[in-house]
Amino acid sequence: LESYGTIDELNSFIGLLVTSLEDQLDKDFLYFIQHKLFSVGSYLATDQQSTELKIESRITPESIVRIENEIDRLDAGIPVMRNFVLPGGCRSASLAHVCRTVCRRAERRVISLDRESTIEPLIIQYLNRLSDYFFILARYTENAEGKAGSYEMQKTEIEVTGAKAEAKNIKTQNTEAEAVNTMDTLAGTVNINE
C-alpha cells in the first residue's frame, strides 16, 4: 500500500509540474511518464500469482531507454554542473525537485517491498532512472528560464571562516604547509592570515 500510494503521490506532483512547463516536448514526455506510473501502480497493487498483467501494463527495458534518451537530450542543453545544486531557482525547477524526492521515496518503498515479496527489477531500475531524469529536468528548466546555476551551492563565508579556523588550528599543531593544504582541501585557496 505504501509503495503504490507513493507512486500515486508522485503522479499527482508530476501533474502539477506539467502545469508549470511551457515546452510541449517536456509535457508530452511527462504524460508518457504518468501513464507508465499507472502501470507501476497496477503492478504493485496486483497479486502477480493470480493475475497476469498485459504487456502494456509492464515496465520494459525500452521504457528505461526512453528515460535515458530524454536525460541525454536535456543534459546536452545545459552547462556542465560544477557545484552541488540547491533545489529552487524557479517554480518548474522546484517542482521537478519535489518530483525527484518523491520518486526517491517511492523507490525506497518498492525496495522495502522487494524484501517481503519479489518485485520485478525493472520497476526499481525505472524509478531510479526517473529520479535522475527529474534532477536533469530541474537544471534544464532553470537554464531555460535564465536561472542556470543561480542556486548552485557556492562556498559561503561561513564555510570559508570554518576552513580558516580549522587550518589555523592545524597550523598551531603542525606545520604551516599542512595547514595550508588542509585549508585548500576544505575551502579552496584562502589567505590564513586574514
One Martini backbone bead per residue (centre of mass of N, CA, C, O) as a GRO file, in nm:
protein
  194
    1LEU     BB    1   0.059   0.062  -0.022
    2GLU     BB    2   0.299   0.258   0.006
    3SER     BB    3   0.411   0.230  -0.279
    4TYR     BB    4   0.152   0.304  -0.456
    5GLY     BB    5   0.095   0.569  -0.303
    6THR     BB    6   0.364   0.709  -0.391
    7ILE     BB    7   0.312   0.691  -0.691
    8ASP     BB    8   0.057   0.865  -0.684
    9GLU     BB    9   0.192   1.115  -0.571
   10LEU     BB   10   0.390   1.154  -0.803
   11ASN     BB   11   0.176   1.187  -1.025
   12SER     BB   12   0.057   1.448  -0.906
   13PHE     BB   13   0.319   1.618  -0.919
   14ILE     BB   14   0.348   1.597  -1.223
   15GLY     BB   15   0.091   1.748  -1.290
   16LEU     BB   16   0.196   2.012  -1.166
   17LEU     BB   17   0.448   2.043  -1.338
   18VAL     BB   18   0.310   2.065  -1.616
   19THR     BB   19   0.171   2.350  -1.547
   20SER     BB   20   0.482   2.494  -1.553
   21LEU     BB   21   0.519   2.429  -1.852
   22GLU     BB   22   0.599   2.502  -2.200
   23ASP     BB   23   0.719   2.255  -2.321
   24GLN     BB   24   0.582   2.005  -2.510
   25LEU     BB   25   0.795   1.783  -2.488
   26ASP     BB   26   0.791   1.769  -2.180
   27LYS     BB   27   0.493   1.711  -2.144
   28ASP     BB   28   0.478   1.450  -2.311
   29PHE     BB   29   0.678   1.292  -2.139
   30LEU     BB   30   0.514   1.315  -1.872
   31TYR     BB   31   0.270   1.160  -1.978
   32PHE     BB   32   0.421   0.899  -2.019
   33ILE     BB   33   0.501   0.867  -1.723
   34GLN     BB   34   0.218   0.858  -1.603
   35HIS     BB   35   0.136   0.597  -1.747
   36LYS     BB   36   0.365   0.422  -1.628
   37LEU     BB   37   0.282   0.466  -1.329
   38PHE     BB   38   0.021   0.308  -1.357
   39SER     BB   39   0.168   0.045  -1.412
   40VAL     BB   40   0.319   0.030  -1.147
   41GLY     BB   41   0.071   0.039  -0.964
   42SER     BB   42  -0.060  -0.215  -1.079
   43TYR     BB   43   0.165  -0.407  -1.011
   44LEU     BB   44   0.167  -0.351  -0.696
   45ALA     BB   45  -0.163  -0.417  -0.666
   46THR     BB   46  -0.099  -0.700  -0.791
   47ASP     BB   47  -0.138  -1.036  -0.799
   48GLN     BB   48   0.087  -1.219  -0.982
   49GLN     BB   49  -0.027  -1.517  -0.927
   50SER     BB   50  -0.342  -1.446  -1.028
   51THR     BB   51  -0.239  -1.197  -1.220
   52GLU     BB   52  -0.180  -1.106  -1.547
   53LEU     BB   53  -0.017  -0.870  -1.713
   54LYS     BB   54  -0.004  -0.670  -1.954
   55ILE     BB   55   0.235  -0.531  -2.148
   56GLU     BB   56   0.127  -0.233  -2.105
   57SER     BB   57   0.171  -0.289  -1.772
   58ARG     BB   58   0.479  -0.273  -1.828
   59ILE     BB   59   0.813  -0.266  -1.769
   60THR     BB   60   1.063  -0.191  -1.997
   61PRO     BB   61   1.361  -0.139  -2.136
   62GLU     BB   62   1.247   0.087  -2.322
   63SER     BB   63   1.152   0.276  -2.094
   64ILE     BB   64   1.438   0.334  -1.991
   65VAL     BB   65   1.563   0.437  -2.253
   66ARG     BB   66   1.376   0.679  -2.279
   67ILE     BB   67   1.484   0.825  -2.032
   68GLU     BB   68   1.783   0.835  -2.114
   69ASN     BB   69   1.735   1.002  -2.371
   70GLU     BB   70   1.615   1.247  -2.222
   71ILE     BB   71   1.854   1.310  -2.051
   72ASP     BB   72   2.048   1.364  -2.287
   73ARG     BB   73   1.891   1.594  -2.417
   74LEU     BB   74   1.896   1.788  -2.172
   75ASP     BB   75   2.203   1.781  -2.103
   76ALA     BB   76   2.296   1.915  -2.379
   77GLY     BB   77   2.142   2.209  -2.278
   78ILE     BB   78   2.359   2.224  -2.039
   79PRO     BB   79   2.568   2.299  -1.817
   80VAL     BB   80   2.813   2.211  -1.639
   81MET     BB   81   2.849   2.080  -1.333
   82ARG     BB   82   3.028   2.241  -1.041
   83ASN     BB   83   2.802   2.202  -0.823
   84PHE     BB   84   2.588   2.196  -0.602
   85VAL     BB   85   2.231   2.164  -0.588
   86LEU     BB   86   1.975   2.370  -0.512
   87PRO     BB   87   1.662   2.382  -0.459
   88GLY     BB   88   1.525   2.585  -0.723
   89GLY     BB   89   1.498   2.915  -0.903
   90CYS     BB   90   1.215   2.786  -0.997
   91ARG     BB   91   0.917   2.644  -1.017
   92SER     BB   92   0.980   2.401  -1.205
   93ALA     BB   93   1.235   2.310  -1.056
   94SER     BB   94   1.106   2.265  -0.781
   95LEU     BB   95   0.903   2.049  -0.880
   96ALA     BB   96   1.117   1.852  -0.985
   97HIS     BB   97   1.241   1.806  -0.703
   98VAL     BB   98   0.992   1.688  -0.576
   99CYS     BB   99   0.971   1.451  -0.769
  100ARG     BB  100   1.247   1.332  -0.702
  101THR     BB  101   1.193   1.275  -0.395
  102VAL     BB  102   0.940   1.100  -0.432
  103CYS     BB  103   1.078   0.891  -0.612
  104ARG     BB  104   1.283   0.798  -0.400
  105ARG     BB  105   1.073   0.701  -0.200
  106ALA     BB  106   0.943   0.494  -0.385
  107GLU     BB  107   1.196   0.326  -0.419
  108ARG     BB  108   1.225   0.252  -0.120
  109ARG     BB  109   0.948   0.110  -0.094
  110VAL     BB  110   1.001  -0.106  -0.312
  111ILE     BB  111   1.251  -0.229  -0.179
  112SER     BB  112   1.105  -0.314   0.077
  113LEU     BB  113   0.900  -0.498  -0.067
  114ASP     BB  114   1.120  -0.688  -0.194
  115ARG     BB  115   1.178  -0.830   0.086
  116GLU     BB  116   0.884  -0.973   0.088
  117SER     BB  117   0.848  -0.944  -0.232
  118THR     BB  118   0.884  -0.990  -0.554
  119ILE     BB  119   1.035  -0.755  -0.770
  120GLU     BB  120   1.073  -0.619  -1.053
  121PRO     BB  121   1.371  -0.477  -1.144
  122LEU     BB  122   1.262  -0.262  -1.353
  123ILE     BB  123   1.112  -0.087  -1.149
  124ILE     BB  124   1.357   0.014  -0.991
  125GLN     BB  125   1.514   0.124  -1.231
  126TYR     BB  126   1.303   0.323  -1.327
  127LEU     BB  127   1.296   0.500  -1.069
  128ASN     BB  128   1.592   0.577  -1.072
  129ARG     BB  129   1.594   0.719  -1.353
  130LEU     BB  130   1.365   0.918  -1.295
  131SER     BB  131   1.509   1.086  -1.079
  132ASP     BB  132   1.732   1.179  -1.271
  133TYR     BB  133   1.548   1.327  -1.465
  134PHE     BB  134   1.443   1.543  -1.261
  135PHE     BB  135   1.715   1.674  -1.216
  136ILE     BB  136   1.765   1.760  -1.511
  137LEU     BB  137   1.502   1.917  -1.548
  138ALA     BB  138   1.563   2.131  -1.339
  139ARG     BB  139   1.816   2.244  -1.481
  140TYR     BB  140   1.681   2.303  -1.754
  141THR     BB  141   1.462   2.506  -1.656
  142GLU     BB  142   1.653   2.704  -1.530
  143ASN     BB  143   1.805   2.768  -1.791
  144ALA     BB  144   1.554   2.857  -1.963
  145GLU     BB  145   1.498   3.096  -1.729
  146GLY     BB  146   1.788   3.217  -1.646
  147LYS     BB  147   1.887   3.031  -1.367
  148ALA     BB  148   2.157   2.923  -1.404
  149GLY     BB  149   2.313   2.847  -1.103
  150SER     BB  150   2.163   3.019  -0.877
  151TYR     BB  151   2.162   2.737  -0.679
  152GLU     BB  152   2.444   2.689  -0.658
  153MET     BB  153   2.668   2.584  -0.438
  154GLN     BB  154   2.859   2.791  -0.259
  155LYS     BB  155   3.100   2.940  -0.097
  156THR     BB  156   3.078   3.039   0.213
  157GLU     BB  157   3.172   3.227   0.470
  158ILE     BB  158   3.140   3.002   0.675
  159GLU     BB  159   3.320   2.796   0.536
  160VAL     BB  160   3.573   2.969   0.526
  161THR     BB  161   3.593   3.025   0.826
  162GLY     BB  162   3.609   2.728   0.911
  163ALA     BB  163   3.868   2.668   0.750
  164LYS     BB  164   4.048   2.872   0.892
  165ALA     BB  165   4.022   2.754   1.174
  166GLU     BB  166   4.127   2.474   1.103
  167ALA     BB  167   4.401   2.567   0.990
  168LYS     BB  168   4.500   2.716   1.246
  169ASN     BB  169   4.491   2.468   1.426
  170ILE     BB  170   4.694   2.305   1.261
  171LYS     BB  171   4.925   2.512   1.268
  172THR     BB  172   4.977   2.476   1.577
  173GLN     BB  173   5.039   2.155   1.543
  174ASN     BB  174   5.183   2.210   1.274
  175THR     BB  175   5.245   2.298   0.976
  176GLU     BB  176   5.179   2.533   0.745
  177ALA     BB  177   5.151   2.344   0.503
  178GLU     BB  178   4.929   2.164   0.624
  179ALA     BB  179   4.725   2.390   0.664
  180VAL     BB  180   4.701   2.477   0.369
  181ASN     BB  181   4.615   2.204   0.256
  182THR     BB  182   4.356   2.179   0.421
  183MET     BB  183   4.224   2.441   0.327
  184ASP     BB  184   4.221   2.380   0.027
  185THR     BB  185   4.036   2.136   0.061
  186LEU     BB  186   3.792   2.281   0.211
  187ALA     BB  187   3.800   2.605   0.049
  188GLY     BB  188   4.030   2.673  -0.090
  189THR     BB  189   4.199   2.950  -0.153
  190VAL     BB  190   4.324   3.098   0.153
  191ASN     BB  191   4.410   3.343   0.371
  192ILE     BB  192   4.519   3.269   0.698
  193ASN     BB  193   4.588   3.585   0.785
  194GLU     BB  194   4.289   3.716   0.801
   0.00000   0.00000   0.00000
